[in-house]
Amino acid sequence: MLKVKGLHAGYSPVPVLHDINIEVGPGEAVAVVGANGAGKTALVRTLSGLVRPMAGSIVKDGVEIGHVPGHRRFEHGIAVVLENRNLFGELSVRDNLRLAEQAGRRARGGAMRFTHDEVCELFPLLRERGSGQVGLLSGGQQQMVAIARALLLQPDLLIMDELTTGLAPRIVKEILAVLNRLRERGLSIVLVEQSVAIAAEMTDRAYVLSVGRVIHEVRRGEWQALLNDKTLVKAYLHG
């Protein structure tokens, strides 16, 4: 699925990420956790094609994509929900989704993993507010639009940056329930998240990032051990 090996990246000429090695398998949910300033956003921007690698490789399904620009990563089955969501605020919910659906259909040669009706079933609000301007929605509602739009690009890998930041607990619970349903459908997920509790609830395993380096890997069944390691949590996760 996705293999990141020896990745160095950042904002030229200064690298932010150093020798990053990450793997995500088919149907797997993996977290990248770390405190503010750990390099999480730089990693998301690099995986999404907004930042070019300085060294190392990003391989998706056996194809090196480090050189592929951000606006074409979805052609390789990758969709990204950025922290700022990057929606068309002046357009309606329906138009935001329609544009993504058209792009996804072209990229997949007409094969649709997710349809408009399906994402509206996941998030009923999308149909209720279909004609409403996205810029007037609440943060939680916009996050639902952003996730739905990403799904309509027909990915098999969904990358999300700080999914729960600033959202009400009720909205977080609703979104996590949807993500669990997507996992059941075999969608691979990378959750880049500061909240260790959210990451532990949602993912199989994790990489702990600090000062641009992976300093710890949480393997399957080891989440509780991480949560109990107060020294690690305090030092690297501000928990």
Short mmCIF file of C-alpha atoms in Angstrom, two decimals:
data_model
loop_
_atom_site.label_atom_id
_atom_site.label_comp_id
_atom_site.label_asym_id
_atom_site.label_seq_id
_atom_site.Cartn_x
_atom_site.Cartn_y
_atom_site.Cartn_z
CA MET A 1 0.00 0.00 0.00
CA LEU A 2 2.16 2.92 1.28
CA LYS A 3 5.85 2.73 2.13
CA VAL A 4 7.83 5.77 3.21
CA LYS A 5 11.54 5.09 3.46
CA GLY A 6 14.42 7.35 4.53
CA LEU A 7 12.29 10.46 3.99
CA HIS A 8 13.87 13.86 4.54
CA ALA A 9 11.67 16.86 3.78
CA GLY A 10 10.96 20.41 4.85
CA TYR A 11 10.93 23.98 3.74
CA SER A 12 14.07 24.57 1.71
CA PRO A 13 16.84 24.76 2.64
CA VAL A 14 15.97 23.55 6.16
CA PRO A 15 14.74 19.95 6.59
CA VAL A 16 11.95 19.38 9.11
CA LEU A 17 11.63 15.61 8.71
CA HIS A 18 14.62 13.34 9.16
CA ASP A 19 14.89 9.71 8.01
CA ILE A 20 11.17 8.93 8.32
CA ASN A 21 10.21 5.28 7.78
CA ILE A 22 6.49 4.46 7.80
CA GLU A 23 4.37 1.68 6.33
CA VAL A 24 0.61 1.37 5.94
CA GLY A 25 -0.93 -1.89 4.77
CA PRO A 26 -4.21 -2.48 2.90
CA GLY A 27 -7.20 -1.87 5.16
CA GLU A 28 -4.99 -0.74 8.02
CA ALA A 29 -5.51 2.31 10.24
CA VAL A 30 -2.25 3.89 11.39
CA ALA A 31 -1.72 6.98 13.53
CA VAL A 32 1.10 9.49 13.58
CA VAL A 33 1.09 11.19 16.96
CA GLY A 34 3.21 13.92 18.47
CA ALA A 35 3.12 17.29 20.17
CA ASN A 36 2.88 20.61 18.37
CA GLY A 37 6.10 21.21 16.46
CA ALA A 38 6.87 17.50 16.12
CA GLY A 39 6.69 17.66 12.32
CA LYS A 40 3.23 16.16 11.84
CA THR A 41 1.98 18.86 9.48
CA ALA A 42 5.19 18.73 7.44
CA LEU A 43 4.68 14.99 7.06
CA VAL A 44 1.07 15.42 5.90
CA ARG A 45 2.10 18.12 3.42
CA THR A 46 4.84 15.87 2.07
CA LEU A 47 2.56 12.83 1.74
CA SER A 48 -0.05 15.00 0.03
CA GLY A 49 2.46 16.43 -2.47
CA LEU A 50 2.48 20.00 -1.17
CA VAL A 51 6.10 19.63 -0.05
CA ARG A 52 8.70 17.85 -2.19
CA PRO A 53 10.98 15.30 -0.52
CA MET A 54 14.64 16.27 -0.18
CA ALA A 55 15.66 12.62 0.03
CA GLY A 56 14.10 9.20 0.45
CA SER A 57 11.08 7.63 -1.19
CA ILE A 58 7.29 7.59 -1.01
CA VAL A 59 5.94 4.46 -2.69
CA LYS A 60 2.24 3.75 -3.21
CA ASP A 61 1.28 0.33 -4.54
CA GLY A 62 4.80 -0.17 -5.88
CA VAL A 63 4.97 3.21 -7.64
CA GLU A 64 7.29 6.02 -6.51
CA ILE A 65 5.09 9.11 -6.10
CA GLY A 66 7.44 11.54 -4.36
CA HIS A 67 7.65 13.58 -7.55
CA VAL A 68 3.88 13.59 -8.19
CA PRO A 69 2.35 17.05 -7.52
CA GLY A 70 -0.35 17.39 -4.90
CA HIS A 71 -3.21 17.96 -7.32
CA ARG A 72 -2.51 14.57 -8.93
CA ARG A 73 -1.97 12.39 -5.86
CA PHE A 74 -5.63 11.35 -5.91
CA GLU A 75 -4.92 9.60 -9.22
CA HIS A 76 -2.82 7.20 -7.15
CA GLY A 77 -5.66 6.50 -4.72
CA ILE A 78 -4.66 9.01 -2.04
CA ALA A 79 -7.04 11.60 -0.61
CA VAL A 80 -6.09 14.07 2.11
CA VAL A 81 -8.15 16.07 4.60
CA LEU A 82 -5.93 18.95 5.66
CA GLU A 83 -6.29 20.71 8.99
CA ASN A 84 -7.63 23.85 7.27
CA ARG A 85 -9.96 21.61 5.16
CA ASN A 86 -9.27 23.68 2.01
CA LEU A 87 -12.92 23.76 0.94
CA PHE A 88 -14.50 26.13 -1.56
CA GLY A 89 -16.24 28.27 1.03
CA GLU A 90 -18.21 30.36 -1.44
CA LEU A 91 -19.72 27.29 -3.11
CA SER A 92 -22.56 25.12 -1.86
CA VAL A 93 -22.09 21.77 -0.15
CA ARG A 94 -23.51 20.09 -3.23
CA ASP A 95 -21.07 21.83 -5.58
CA ASN A 96 -18.05 21.01 -3.42
CA LEU A 97 -19.03 17.35 -3.57
CA ARG A 98 -19.90 17.41 -7.26
CA LEU A 99 -16.47 18.73 -8.24
CA ALA A 100 -14.75 15.98 -6.26
CA GLU A 101 -17.05 13.31 -7.67
CA GLN A 102 -16.26 14.37 -11.24
CA ALA A 103 -12.51 14.29 -10.58
CA GLY A 104 -12.73 10.92 -8.86
CA ARG A 105 -14.74 9.39 -11.68
CA ARG A 106 -12.16 10.54 -14.25
CA ALA A 107 -9.25 9.24 -12.15
CA ARG A 108 -10.83 5.81 -11.71
CA GLY A 109 -12.12 5.43 -15.25
CA GLY A 110 -15.70 5.58 -14.06
CA ALA A 111 -15.30 2.99 -11.29
CA MET A 112 -16.89 4.42 -8.14
CA ARG A 113 -15.77 3.15 -4.73
CA PHE A 114 -17.93 5.82 -3.05
CA THR A 115 -20.99 7.53 -4.53
CA HIS A 116 -22.70 10.80 -3.67
CA ASP A 117 -25.62 8.92 -2.14
CA GLU A 118 -23.27 6.84 0.00
CA VAL A 119 -21.43 9.80 1.49
CA CYS A 120 -24.75 11.49 2.18
CA GLU A 121 -25.85 8.34 3.97
CA LEU A 122 -22.68 8.50 6.07
CA PHE A 123 -23.29 12.18 6.80
CA PRO A 124 -27.04 12.97 6.48
CA LEU A 125 -26.28 16.65 7.07
CA LEU A 126 -24.80 16.84 3.57
CA ARG A 127 -28.19 16.27 2.01
CA GLU A 128 -29.99 18.52 4.50
CA ARG A 129 -27.58 21.40 3.85
CA GLY A 130 -26.83 20.61 0.22
CA SER A 131 -27.73 24.05 -1.11
CA GLY A 132 -26.09 25.89 1.78
CA GLN A 133 -22.84 27.81 1.40
CA VAL A 134 -19.95 25.84 2.90
CA GLY A 135 -18.33 28.94 4.36
CA LEU A 136 -21.37 29.47 6.60
CA LEU A 137 -21.26 26.00 8.16
CA SER A 138 -19.83 25.24 11.59
CA GLY A 139 -16.37 23.74 11.92
CA GLY A 140 -17.76 20.28 12.55
CA GLN A 141 -20.09 20.48 9.57
CA GLN A 142 -17.23 21.64 7.36
CA GLN A 143 -15.16 18.68 8.53
CA MET A 144 -17.94 16.36 7.39
CA VAL A 145 -17.94 18.03 3.98
CA ALA A 146 -14.15 17.73 3.78
CA ILE A 147 -14.21 14.00 4.56
CA ALA A 148 -17.06 13.38 2.11
CA ARG A 149 -15.27 15.33 -0.60
CA ALA A 150 -12.12 13.27 -0.01
CA LEU A 151 -14.09 10.03 -0.31
CA LEU A 152 -15.58 11.12 -3.62
CA LEU A 153 -12.05 11.27 -5.03
CA GLN A 154 -12.29 7.45 -4.79
CA PRO A 155 -9.26 6.78 -2.57
CA ASP A 156 -8.07 3.53 -1.07
CA LEU A 157 -5.92 5.55 1.35
CA LEU A 158 -7.32 8.47 3.36
CA ILE A 159 -4.91 10.77 5.21
CA MET A 160 -6.32 13.14 7.83
CA ASP A 161 -4.50 15.93 9.64
CA GLU A 162 -5.66 16.90 13.16
CA LEU A 163 -9.12 15.54 12.51
CA THR A 164 -10.67 16.50 15.86
CA THR A 165 -9.06 19.89 16.57
CA GLY A 166 -11.64 22.41 17.76
CA LEU A 167 -14.61 20.09 17.31
CA ALA A 168 -17.34 19.44 19.87
CA PRO A 169 -17.25 15.98 21.49
CA ARG A 170 -20.58 15.06 19.89
CA ILE A 171 -19.21 15.81 16.42
CA VAL A 172 -16.00 13.92 17.15
CA LYS A 173 -18.01 10.87 18.19
CA GLU A 174 -20.09 11.03 15.01
CA ILE A 175 -17.04 11.35 12.75
CA LEU A 176 -15.19 8.51 14.48
CA ALA A 177 -18.23 6.27 13.99
CA VAL A 178 -18.13 7.03 10.26
CA LEU A 179 -14.40 6.29 10.09
CA ASN A 180 -14.98 2.94 11.74
CA ARG A 181 -17.54 2.13 9.06
CA LEU A 182 -15.03 3.10 6.39
CA ARG A 183 -12.45 0.81 7.95
CA GLU A 184 -14.94 -2.04 7.75
CA ARG A 185 -15.12 -1.37 4.02
CA GLY A 186 -11.35 -1.85 3.74
CA LEU A 187 -10.28 1.78 3.43
CA SER A 188 -6.73 2.40 4.68
CA ILE A 189 -6.42 5.37 7.01
CA VAL A 190 -3.53 7.50 8.24
CA LEU A 191 -4.62 9.64 11.17
CA VAL A 192 -2.19 12.43 12.08
CA GLU A 193 -3.36 13.48 15.50
CA GLN A 194 -2.19 15.20 18.68
CA SER A 195 -4.79 13.43 20.83
CA VAL A 196 -3.35 10.07 21.85
CA ALA A 197 -6.75 8.96 23.17
CA ILE A 198 -8.41 9.54 19.79
CA ALA A 199 -5.57 7.79 17.98
CA ALA A 200 -5.75 4.80 20.34
CA GLU A 201 -9.50 4.49 19.77
CA MET A 202 -9.27 4.68 16.00
CA THR A 203 -6.09 2.94 14.87
CA ASP A 204 -4.27 -0.39 14.98
CA ARG A 205 -0.82 1.03 15.59
CA ALA A 206 1.11 4.28 15.55
CA TYR A 207 4.34 6.14 15.02
CA VAL A 208 5.40 8.71 17.63
CA LEU A 209 7.01 11.76 16.04
CA SER A 210 9.31 14.19 17.86
CA VAL A 211 11.44 16.97 16.35
CA GLY A 212 10.92 15.53 12.89
CA ARG A 213 11.94 11.96 13.73
CA VAL A 214 10.08 8.75 14.49
CA ILE A 215 11.18 7.99 18.04
CA HIS A 216 8.80 5.14 18.87
CA GLU A 217 6.49 2.71 17.11
CA VAL A 218 3.33 1.46 18.80
CA ARG A 219 2.59 -2.01 17.45
CA ARG A 220 -0.68 -3.90 17.51
CA GLY A 221 -1.84 -4.49 21.05
CA GLU A 222 0.62 -1.98 22.54
CA TRP A 223 -1.61 1.10 22.78
CA GLN A 224 -2.34 0.61 26.46
CA ALA A 225 1.36 0.28 27.23
CA LEU A 226 1.96 3.65 25.56
CA LEU A 227 -0.89 5.29 27.45
CA ASN A 228 0.55 3.91 30.69
CA ASP A 229 4.06 5.19 29.91
CA LYS A 230 3.73 8.57 31.62
CA THR A 231 7.32 9.54 30.87
CA LEU A 232 6.90 9.03 27.13
CA VAL A 233 3.52 10.74 27.05
CA LYS A 234 4.73 13.75 29.02
CA ALA A 235 7.99 14.12 27.13
CA TYR A 236 6.75 13.69 23.58
CA LEU A 237 2.97 14.01 23.55
CA HIS A 238 2.29 16.77 26.08
CA GLY A 239 -0.20 14.42 27.71
#
